[in-house]
Short mmCIF file of C-alpha atoms and ligand atoms in Angstrom, two decimals:
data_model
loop_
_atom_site.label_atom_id
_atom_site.label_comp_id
_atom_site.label_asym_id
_atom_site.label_seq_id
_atom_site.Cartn_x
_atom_site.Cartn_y
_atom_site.Cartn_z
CA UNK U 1 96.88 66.99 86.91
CA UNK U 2 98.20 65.87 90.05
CA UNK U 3 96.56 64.54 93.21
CA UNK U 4 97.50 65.61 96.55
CA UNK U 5 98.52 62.82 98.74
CA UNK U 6 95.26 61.62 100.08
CA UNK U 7 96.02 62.57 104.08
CA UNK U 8 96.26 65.97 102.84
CA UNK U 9 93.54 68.40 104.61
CA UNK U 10 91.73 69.27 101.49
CA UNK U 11 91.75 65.45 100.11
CA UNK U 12 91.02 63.79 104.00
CA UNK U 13 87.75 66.07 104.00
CA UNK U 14 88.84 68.79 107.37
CA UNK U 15 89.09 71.55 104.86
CA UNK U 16 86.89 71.03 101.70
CA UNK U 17 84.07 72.17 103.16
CA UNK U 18 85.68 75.14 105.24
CA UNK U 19 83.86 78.50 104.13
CA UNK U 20 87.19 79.50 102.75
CA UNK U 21 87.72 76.70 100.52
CA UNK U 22 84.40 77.01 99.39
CA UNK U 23 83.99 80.57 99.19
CA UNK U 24 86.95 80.63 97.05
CA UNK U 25 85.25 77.74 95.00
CA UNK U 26 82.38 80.62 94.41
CA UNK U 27 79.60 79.14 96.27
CA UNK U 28 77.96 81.84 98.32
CA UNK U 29 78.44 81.57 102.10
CA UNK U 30 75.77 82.16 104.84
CA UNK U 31 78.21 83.38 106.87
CA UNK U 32 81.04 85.58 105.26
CA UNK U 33 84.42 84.19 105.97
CA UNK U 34 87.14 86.49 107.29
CA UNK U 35 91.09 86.44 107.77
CA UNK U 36 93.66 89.58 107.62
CA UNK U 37 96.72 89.69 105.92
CA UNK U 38 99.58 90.44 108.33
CA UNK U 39 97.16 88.88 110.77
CA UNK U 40 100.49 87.21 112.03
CA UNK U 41 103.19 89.63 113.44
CA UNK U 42 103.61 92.67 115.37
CA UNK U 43 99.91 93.74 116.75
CA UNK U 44 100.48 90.78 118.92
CA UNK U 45 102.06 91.14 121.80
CA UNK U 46 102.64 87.28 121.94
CA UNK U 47 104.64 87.46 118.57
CA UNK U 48 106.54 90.55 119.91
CA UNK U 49 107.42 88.22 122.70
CA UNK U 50 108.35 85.42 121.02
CA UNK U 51 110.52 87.47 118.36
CA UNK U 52 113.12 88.65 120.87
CA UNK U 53 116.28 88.09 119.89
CA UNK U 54 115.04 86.40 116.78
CA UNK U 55 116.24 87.70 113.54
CA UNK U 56 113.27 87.89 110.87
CA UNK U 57 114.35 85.28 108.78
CA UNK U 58 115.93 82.76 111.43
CA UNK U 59 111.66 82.77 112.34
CA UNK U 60 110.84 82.16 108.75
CA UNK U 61 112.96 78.89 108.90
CA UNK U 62 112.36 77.56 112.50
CA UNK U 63 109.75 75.47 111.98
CA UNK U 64 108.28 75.66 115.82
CA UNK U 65 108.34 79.12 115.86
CA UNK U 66 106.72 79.63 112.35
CA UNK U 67 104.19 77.32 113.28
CA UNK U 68 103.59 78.70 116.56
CA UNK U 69 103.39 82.26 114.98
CA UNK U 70 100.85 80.80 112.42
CA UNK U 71 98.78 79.94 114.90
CA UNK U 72 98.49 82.83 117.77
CA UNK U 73 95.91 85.04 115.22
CA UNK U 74 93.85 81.83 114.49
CA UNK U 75 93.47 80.69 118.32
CA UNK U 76 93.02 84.70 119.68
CA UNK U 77 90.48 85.63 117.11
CA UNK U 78 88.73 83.12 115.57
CA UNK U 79 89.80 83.61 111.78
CA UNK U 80 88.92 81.39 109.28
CA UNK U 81 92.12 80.69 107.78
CA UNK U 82 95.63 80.81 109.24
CA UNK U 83 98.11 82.48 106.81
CA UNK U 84 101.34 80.64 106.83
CA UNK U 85 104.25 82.69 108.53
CA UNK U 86 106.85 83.43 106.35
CA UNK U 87 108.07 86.38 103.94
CA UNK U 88 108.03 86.76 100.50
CA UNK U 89 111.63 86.77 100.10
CA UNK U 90 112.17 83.43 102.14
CA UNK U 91 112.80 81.51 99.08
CA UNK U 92 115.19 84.15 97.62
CA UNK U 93 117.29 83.48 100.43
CA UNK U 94 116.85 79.42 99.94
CA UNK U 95 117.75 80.34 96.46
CA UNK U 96 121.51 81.69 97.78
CA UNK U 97 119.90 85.28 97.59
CA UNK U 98 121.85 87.26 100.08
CA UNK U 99 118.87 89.28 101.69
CA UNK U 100 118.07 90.19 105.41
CA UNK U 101 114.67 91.57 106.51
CA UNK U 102 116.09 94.81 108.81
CA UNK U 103 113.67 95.60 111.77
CA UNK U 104 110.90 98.88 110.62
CA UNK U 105 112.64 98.48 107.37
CA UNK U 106 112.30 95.15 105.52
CA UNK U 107 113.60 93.39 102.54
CA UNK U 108 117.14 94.79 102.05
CA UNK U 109 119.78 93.19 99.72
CA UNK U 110 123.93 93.10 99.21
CA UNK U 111 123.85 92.99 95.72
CA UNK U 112 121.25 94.80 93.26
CA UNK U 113 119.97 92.83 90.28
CA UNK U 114 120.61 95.75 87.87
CA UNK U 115 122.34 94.30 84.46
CA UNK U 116 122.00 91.16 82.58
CA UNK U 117 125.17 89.68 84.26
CA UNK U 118 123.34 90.35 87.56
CA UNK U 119 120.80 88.05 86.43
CA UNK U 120 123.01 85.42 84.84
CA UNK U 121 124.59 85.03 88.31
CA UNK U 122 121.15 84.39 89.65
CA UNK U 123 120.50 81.66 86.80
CA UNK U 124 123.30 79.91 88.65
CA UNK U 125 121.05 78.93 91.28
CA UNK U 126 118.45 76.61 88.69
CA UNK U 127 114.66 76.90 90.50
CA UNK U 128 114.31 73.07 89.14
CA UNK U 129 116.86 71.96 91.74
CA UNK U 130 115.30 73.33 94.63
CA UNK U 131 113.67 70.37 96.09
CA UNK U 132 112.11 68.77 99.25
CA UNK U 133 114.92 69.28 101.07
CA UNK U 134 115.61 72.63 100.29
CA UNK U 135 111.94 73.28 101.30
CA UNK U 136 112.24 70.67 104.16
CA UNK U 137 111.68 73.72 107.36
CA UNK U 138 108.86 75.27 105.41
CA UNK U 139 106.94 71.75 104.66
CA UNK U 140 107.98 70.99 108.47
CA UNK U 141 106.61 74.12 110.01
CA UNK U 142 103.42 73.29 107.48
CA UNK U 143 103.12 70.17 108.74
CA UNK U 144 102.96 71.60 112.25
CA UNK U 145 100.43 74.17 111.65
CA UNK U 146 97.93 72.02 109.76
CA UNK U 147 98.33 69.23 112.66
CA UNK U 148 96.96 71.60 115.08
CA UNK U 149 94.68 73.92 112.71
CA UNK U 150 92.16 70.69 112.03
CA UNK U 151 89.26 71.91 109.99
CA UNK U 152 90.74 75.59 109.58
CA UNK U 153 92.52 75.92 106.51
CA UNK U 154 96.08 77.07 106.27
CA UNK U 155 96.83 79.39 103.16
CA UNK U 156 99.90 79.56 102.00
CA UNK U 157 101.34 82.28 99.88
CA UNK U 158 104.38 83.85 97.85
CA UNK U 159 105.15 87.13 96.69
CA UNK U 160 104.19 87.57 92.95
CA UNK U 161 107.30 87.95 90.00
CA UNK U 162 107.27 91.71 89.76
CA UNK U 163 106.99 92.66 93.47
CA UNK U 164 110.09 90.64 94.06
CA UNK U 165 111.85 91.63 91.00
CA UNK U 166 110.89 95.35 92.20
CA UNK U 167 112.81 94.67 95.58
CA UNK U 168 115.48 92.56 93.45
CA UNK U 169 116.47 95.79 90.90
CA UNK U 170 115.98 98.48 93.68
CA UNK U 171 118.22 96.24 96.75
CA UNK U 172 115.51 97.03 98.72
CA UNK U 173 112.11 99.22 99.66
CA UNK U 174 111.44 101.42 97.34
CA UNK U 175 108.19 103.97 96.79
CA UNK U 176 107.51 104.08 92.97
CA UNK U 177 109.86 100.50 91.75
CA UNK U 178 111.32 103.07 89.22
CA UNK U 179 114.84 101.27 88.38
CA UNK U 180 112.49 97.58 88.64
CA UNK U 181 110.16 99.74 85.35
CA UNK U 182 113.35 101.44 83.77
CA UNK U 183 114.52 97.82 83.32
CA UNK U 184 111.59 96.33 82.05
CA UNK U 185 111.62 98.71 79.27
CA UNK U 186 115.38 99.56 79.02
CA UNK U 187 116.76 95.80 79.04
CA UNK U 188 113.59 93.46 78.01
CA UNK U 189 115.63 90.57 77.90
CA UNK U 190 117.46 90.87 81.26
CA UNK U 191 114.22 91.56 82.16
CA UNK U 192 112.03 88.41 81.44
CA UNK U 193 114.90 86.34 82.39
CA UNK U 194 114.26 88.13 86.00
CA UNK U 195 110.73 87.51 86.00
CA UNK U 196 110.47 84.10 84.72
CA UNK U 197 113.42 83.15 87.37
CA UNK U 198 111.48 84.86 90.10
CA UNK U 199 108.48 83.12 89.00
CA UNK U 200 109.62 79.49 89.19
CA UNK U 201 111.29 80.41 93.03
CA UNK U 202 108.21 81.51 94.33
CA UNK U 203 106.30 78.76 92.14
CA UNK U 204 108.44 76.11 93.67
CA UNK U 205 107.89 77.64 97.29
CA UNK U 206 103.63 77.69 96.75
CA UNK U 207 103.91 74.41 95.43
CA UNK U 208 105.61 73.15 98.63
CA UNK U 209 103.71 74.62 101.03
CA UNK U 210 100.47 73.10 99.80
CA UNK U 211 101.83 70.02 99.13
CA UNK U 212 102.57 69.98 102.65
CA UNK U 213 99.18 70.32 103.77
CA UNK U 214 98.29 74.78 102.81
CA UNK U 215 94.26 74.37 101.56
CA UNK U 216 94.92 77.53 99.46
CA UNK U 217 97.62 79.58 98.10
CA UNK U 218 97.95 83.20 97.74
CA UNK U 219 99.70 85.30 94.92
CA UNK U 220 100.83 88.90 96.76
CA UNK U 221 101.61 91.19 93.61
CA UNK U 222 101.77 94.12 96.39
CA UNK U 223 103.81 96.80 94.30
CA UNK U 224 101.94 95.83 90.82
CA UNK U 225 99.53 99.13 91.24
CA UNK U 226 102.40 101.13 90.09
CA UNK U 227 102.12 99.39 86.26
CA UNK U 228 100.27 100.58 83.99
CA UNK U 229 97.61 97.80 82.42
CA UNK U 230 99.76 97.80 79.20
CA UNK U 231 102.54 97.36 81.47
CA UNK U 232 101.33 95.07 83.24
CA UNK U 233 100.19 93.12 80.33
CA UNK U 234 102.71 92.74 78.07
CA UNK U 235 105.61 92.22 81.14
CA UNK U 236 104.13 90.59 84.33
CA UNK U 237 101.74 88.78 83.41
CA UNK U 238 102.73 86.14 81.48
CA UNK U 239 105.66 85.68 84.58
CA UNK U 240 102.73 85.73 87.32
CA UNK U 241 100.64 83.14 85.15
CA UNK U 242 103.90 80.78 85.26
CA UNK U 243 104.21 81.37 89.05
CA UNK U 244 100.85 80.07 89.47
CA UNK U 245 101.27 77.42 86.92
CA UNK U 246 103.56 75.42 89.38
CA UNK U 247 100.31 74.88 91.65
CA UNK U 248 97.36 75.05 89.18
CA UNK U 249 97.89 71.08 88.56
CA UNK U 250 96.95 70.22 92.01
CA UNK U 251 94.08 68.98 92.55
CA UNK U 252 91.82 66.23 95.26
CA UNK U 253 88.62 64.90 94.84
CA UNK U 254 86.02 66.25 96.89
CA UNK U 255 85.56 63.96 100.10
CA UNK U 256 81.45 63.43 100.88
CA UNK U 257 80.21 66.38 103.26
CA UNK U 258 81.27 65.27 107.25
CA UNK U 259 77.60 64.82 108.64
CA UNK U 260 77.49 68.25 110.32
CA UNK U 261 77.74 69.97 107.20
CA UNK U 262 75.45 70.38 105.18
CA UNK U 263 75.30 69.13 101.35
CA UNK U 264 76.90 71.62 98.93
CA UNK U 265 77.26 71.68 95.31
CA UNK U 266 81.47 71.25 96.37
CA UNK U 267 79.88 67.10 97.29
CA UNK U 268 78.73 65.47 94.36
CA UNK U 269 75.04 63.79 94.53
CA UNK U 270 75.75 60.51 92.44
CA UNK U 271 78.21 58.99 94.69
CA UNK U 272 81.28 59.81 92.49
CA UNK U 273 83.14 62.70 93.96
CA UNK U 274 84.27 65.52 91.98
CA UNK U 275 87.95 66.63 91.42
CA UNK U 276 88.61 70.50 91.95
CA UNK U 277 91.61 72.18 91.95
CA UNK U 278 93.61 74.39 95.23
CA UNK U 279 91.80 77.37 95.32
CA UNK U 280 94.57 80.31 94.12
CA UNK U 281 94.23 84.32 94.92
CA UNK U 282 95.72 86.60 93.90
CA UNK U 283 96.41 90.14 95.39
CA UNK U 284 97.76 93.56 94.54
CA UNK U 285 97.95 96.90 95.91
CA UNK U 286 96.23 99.95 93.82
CA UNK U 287 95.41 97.45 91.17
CA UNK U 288 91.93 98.77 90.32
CA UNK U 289 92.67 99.12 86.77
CA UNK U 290 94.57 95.36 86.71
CA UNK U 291 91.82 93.32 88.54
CA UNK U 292 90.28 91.39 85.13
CA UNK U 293 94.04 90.98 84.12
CA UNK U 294 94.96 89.62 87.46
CA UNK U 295 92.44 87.08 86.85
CA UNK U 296 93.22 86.09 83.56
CA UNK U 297 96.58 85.05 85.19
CA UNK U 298 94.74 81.71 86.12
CA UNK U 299 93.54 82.80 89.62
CA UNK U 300 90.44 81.61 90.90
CA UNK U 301 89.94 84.27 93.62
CA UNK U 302 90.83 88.11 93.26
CA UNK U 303 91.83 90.29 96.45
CA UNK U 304 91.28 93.86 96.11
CA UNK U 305 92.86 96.99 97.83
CA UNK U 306 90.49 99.12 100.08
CA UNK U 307 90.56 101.86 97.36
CA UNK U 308 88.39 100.16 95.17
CA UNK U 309 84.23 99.16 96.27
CA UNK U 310 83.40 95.85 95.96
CA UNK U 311 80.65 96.10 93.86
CA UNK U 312 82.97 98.00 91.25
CA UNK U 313 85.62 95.30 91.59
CA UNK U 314 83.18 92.60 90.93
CA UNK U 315 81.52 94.64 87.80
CA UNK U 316 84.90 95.12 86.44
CA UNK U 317 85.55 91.14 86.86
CA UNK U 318 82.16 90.28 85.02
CA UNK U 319 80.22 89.44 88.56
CA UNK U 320 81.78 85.99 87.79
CA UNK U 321 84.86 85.72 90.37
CA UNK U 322 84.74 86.12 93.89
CA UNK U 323 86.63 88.94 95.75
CA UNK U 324 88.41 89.26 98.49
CA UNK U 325 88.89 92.24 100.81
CA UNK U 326 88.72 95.07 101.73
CA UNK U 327 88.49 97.23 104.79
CA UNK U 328 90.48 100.12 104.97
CA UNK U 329 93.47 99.51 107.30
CA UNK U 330 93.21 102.81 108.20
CA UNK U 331 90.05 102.61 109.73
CA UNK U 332 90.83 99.84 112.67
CA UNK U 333 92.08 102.80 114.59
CA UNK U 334 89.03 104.83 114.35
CA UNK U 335 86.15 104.36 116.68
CA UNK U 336 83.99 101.24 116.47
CA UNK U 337 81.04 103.28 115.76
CA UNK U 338 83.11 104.26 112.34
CA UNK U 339 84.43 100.82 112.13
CA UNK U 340 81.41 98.95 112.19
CA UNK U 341 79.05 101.10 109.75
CA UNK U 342 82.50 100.63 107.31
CA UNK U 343 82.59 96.53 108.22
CA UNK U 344 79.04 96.49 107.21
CA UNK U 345 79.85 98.35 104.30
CA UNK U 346 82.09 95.83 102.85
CA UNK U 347 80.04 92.84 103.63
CA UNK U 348 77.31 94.58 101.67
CA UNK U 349 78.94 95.18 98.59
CA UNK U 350 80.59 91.54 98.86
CA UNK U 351 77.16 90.55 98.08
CA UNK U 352 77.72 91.58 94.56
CA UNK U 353 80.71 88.80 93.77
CA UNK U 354 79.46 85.26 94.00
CA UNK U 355 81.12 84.46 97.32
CA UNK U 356 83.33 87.01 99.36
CA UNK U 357 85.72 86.78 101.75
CA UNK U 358 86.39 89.37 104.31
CA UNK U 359 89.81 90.52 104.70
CA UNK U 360 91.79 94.05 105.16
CA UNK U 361 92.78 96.09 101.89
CA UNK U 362 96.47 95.86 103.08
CA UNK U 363 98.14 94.64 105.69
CA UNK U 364 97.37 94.83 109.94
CA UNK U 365 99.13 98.04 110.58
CA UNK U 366 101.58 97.21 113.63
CA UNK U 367 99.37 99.73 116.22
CA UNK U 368 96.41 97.94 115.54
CA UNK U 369 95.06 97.49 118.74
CA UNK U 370 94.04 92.85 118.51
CA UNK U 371 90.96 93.60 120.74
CA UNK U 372 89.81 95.47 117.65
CA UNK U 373 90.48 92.52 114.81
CA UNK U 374 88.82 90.24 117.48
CA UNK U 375 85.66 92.32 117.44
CA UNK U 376 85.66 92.71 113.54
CA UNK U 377 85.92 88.96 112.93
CA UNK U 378 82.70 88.87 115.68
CA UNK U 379 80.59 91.16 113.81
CA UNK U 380 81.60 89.41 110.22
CA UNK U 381 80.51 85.91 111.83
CA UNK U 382 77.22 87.30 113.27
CA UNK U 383 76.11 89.58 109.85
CA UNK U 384 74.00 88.44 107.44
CA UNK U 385 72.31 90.23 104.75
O1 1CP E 401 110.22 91.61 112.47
C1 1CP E 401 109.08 91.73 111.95
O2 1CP E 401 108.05 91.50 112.60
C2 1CP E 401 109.09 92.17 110.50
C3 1CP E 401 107.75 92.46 109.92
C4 1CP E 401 107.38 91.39 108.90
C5 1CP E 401 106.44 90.36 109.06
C6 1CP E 401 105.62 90.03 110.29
C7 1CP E 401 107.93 91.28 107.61
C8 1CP E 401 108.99 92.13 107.04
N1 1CP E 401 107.34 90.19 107.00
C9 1CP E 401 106.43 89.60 107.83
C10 1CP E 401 105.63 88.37 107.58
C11 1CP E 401 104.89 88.30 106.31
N2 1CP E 401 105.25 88.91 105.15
C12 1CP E 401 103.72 87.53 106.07
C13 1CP E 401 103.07 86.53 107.04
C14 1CP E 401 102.26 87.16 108.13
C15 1CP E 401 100.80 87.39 107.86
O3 1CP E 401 100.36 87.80 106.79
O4 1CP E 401 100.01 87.18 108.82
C16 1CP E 401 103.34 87.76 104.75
C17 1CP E 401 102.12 87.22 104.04
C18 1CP E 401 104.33 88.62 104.19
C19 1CP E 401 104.33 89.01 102.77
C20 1CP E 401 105.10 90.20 102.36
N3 1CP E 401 106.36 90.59 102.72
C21 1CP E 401 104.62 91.11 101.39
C22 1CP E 401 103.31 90.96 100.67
C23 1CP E 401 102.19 91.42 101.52
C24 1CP E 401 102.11 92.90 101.74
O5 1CP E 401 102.10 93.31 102.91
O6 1CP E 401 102.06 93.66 100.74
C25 1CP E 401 105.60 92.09 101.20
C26 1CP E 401 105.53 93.27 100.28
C27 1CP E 401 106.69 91.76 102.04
C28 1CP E 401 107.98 92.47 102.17
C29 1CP E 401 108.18 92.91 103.56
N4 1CP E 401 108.59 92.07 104.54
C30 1CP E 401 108.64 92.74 105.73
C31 1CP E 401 108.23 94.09 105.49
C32 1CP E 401 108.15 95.18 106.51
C33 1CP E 401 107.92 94.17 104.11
C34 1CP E 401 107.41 95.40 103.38
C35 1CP E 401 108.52 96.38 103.10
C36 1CP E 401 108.10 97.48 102.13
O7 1CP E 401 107.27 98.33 102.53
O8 1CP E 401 108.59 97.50 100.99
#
């Protein structure tokens, strides 16, 4: 086990009691916290602004501008968690990866990872020297973002083993990841060589993003809904487990409750404070089938596409683990009397996990007009059962 540094959010006492942290802790919320995934990005027209002329990944690695971009969704609508402003490729590319992220496109790569050579010259770059100061503009633009997010808690995140080995084998976007599952069966040994390289690079990139101050950190497995569960099984998983490995040491002892807050079970009674460990999630697309596996990977938290109820997630993950998600995307564009009813929806069936925390099944779709996730997060804060 390893303690963060004691002037880290979590361990100074701004974020321990968040309803994030605890939500994702499994104590049941009064009020249902709520963030989106691609809250960050282009429904805002003050990211649109500050993007011009910016390339993508030049963003990712200016610290002021990730930071900044961090915090526009937090300060416009009132989220309970900032999502850290980066790409799940970033640390390819501070592994020597030659990728760019091309505009209504995204990840595209010069060289395919298609052959065990291809992944040999990969294992040149060794995860285990990537170190502070390769890190050094992501801890920065942590840093940044935490300074000014106070009791909010940052989550950081990285993209899961397969869903980067999918964009690895295929150079690039791809609908069904079919070279990415020829390998995996075709070459097994170039293939776990892939995934357990991919899983210490995005390891090493969670682990420095909450070490620099993130109060959670978030596992996106987006394209794993296209594996089967044997699939998934007997090739991801045990690559997705050693991601998350490189942050499931960390832990802080729970600081006694700030006086406005009231006593939790997260503050121990006796004076002695209890040691818990940085809440991890972990998220797929059209996983319905992979949920209980998902959380078998060590995550503490499950995030669930909109395709599957709530209730049904939580039955298939014993009512024991609490969910994330998981309004359609689809439906911010409908009317609010649609909207809502579906909102409410969502929050009801939450009630079914232990704690819940709203989010969107997928990403903010770019048209998404803010006013809309502004009003969502208002009618989250003001429901209760
Ligand atoms: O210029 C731009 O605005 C490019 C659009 C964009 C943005 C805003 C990309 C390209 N990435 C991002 C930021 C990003 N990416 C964030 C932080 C913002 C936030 O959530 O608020 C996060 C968490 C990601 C993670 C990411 N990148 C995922 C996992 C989440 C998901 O949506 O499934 C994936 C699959 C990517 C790859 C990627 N990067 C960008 C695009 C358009 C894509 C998807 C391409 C595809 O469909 O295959």
């Amino acid at each position: 086990m390893t303690s963060l540094d004691s002037a880290h959010p979590l361990a100074a006492g701004l974020t321990a009691a968040s309803r994030l942290v605890r939500s994702y802790q499994g104590e049941h919320q009064e009020v249902t916290p709520v963030w989106f995934m691609r809250q960050a990005g282009r429904s805002l027209p003050e990211y649109r602004e500050l993007r011009v002329g910016m390339r993508m990944l030049d963003a990712c690695l200016d610290p002021a501008m990730a930071s900044e971009i961090t915090l526009q969704p937090v300060r416009r609508h009132g989220v309970d968690a900032g999502i850290f402003f980066s790409d799940i490729v970033v640390p390819l590319k501070l592994a020597g990866v030659a990728v760019e992220i091309q505009p209504g496109k995204g990840p595209v790569f010069e060289r395919p990872v298609r052959t065990l050579d291809d992944v040999k010259r990969l294992e040149e770059t060794d995860p285990a020297s990537m170190d502070d100061a390769t890190f050094a503009p992501i801890a920065e633009a942590v840093r940044l973002t935490t300074a000014e997010l106070g009791e909010t808690p940052l989550i950081g995140f990285a993209g899961a083993p397969f869903t980067l080995a999918a964009y690895l084998v295929e150079g690039g976007p791809s609908k069904d990841h079919i070279r990415a599952r020829t390998l995996m069966h075709a070459d097994p040994e170039a293939w776990s060589r892939l995934m357990a390289w991919t899983a210490d690079i995005s390891g090493a990139f969670l682990r420095a993003q909450v070490l620099a101050g993130a109060s959670a950190a978030q596992l996106f497995d987006s394209w794993a809904g296209s594996l089967s569960l044997a699939d998934y099984t007997e090739h991801v998983a045990p690559a997705s487990a050693r991601a998350l490995s490189h942050v499931r040491d960390l832990t802080y002892a729970v600081p006694v409750a700030p006086p406005h807050v009231p006593l939790q079970a997260s503050v121990r009674q006796d004076g002695e404070p209890a040691v818990r460990n940085v809440p991890l999630v972990h998220f797929g697309v059209g996983t319905g089938d992979l949920l209980k596996a998902m959380h078998e990977v060590g995550a503490d938290a499950v995030g669930v596409d909109y395709r599957t109820p709530l209730d049904e997630a939580s039955r298939r993950l014993g009512h024991v683990v609490p969910v994330q998600g998981n309004v359609d995307p689809a439906m911010l564009a409908a009317p609010w009397e649609v909207l809502a009813p579906h909102v409410e929806t969502v929050l009801r069936r939450g009630l079914d996990a232990p704690a819940h925390v709203l989010n969107l099944g997928h990403g903010v779709p770019p048209e998404t007009d803010p006013a809309v996730l502004t009003r969502v997060v208002e009618l989250v804060h003001g429901w209760r059962p």
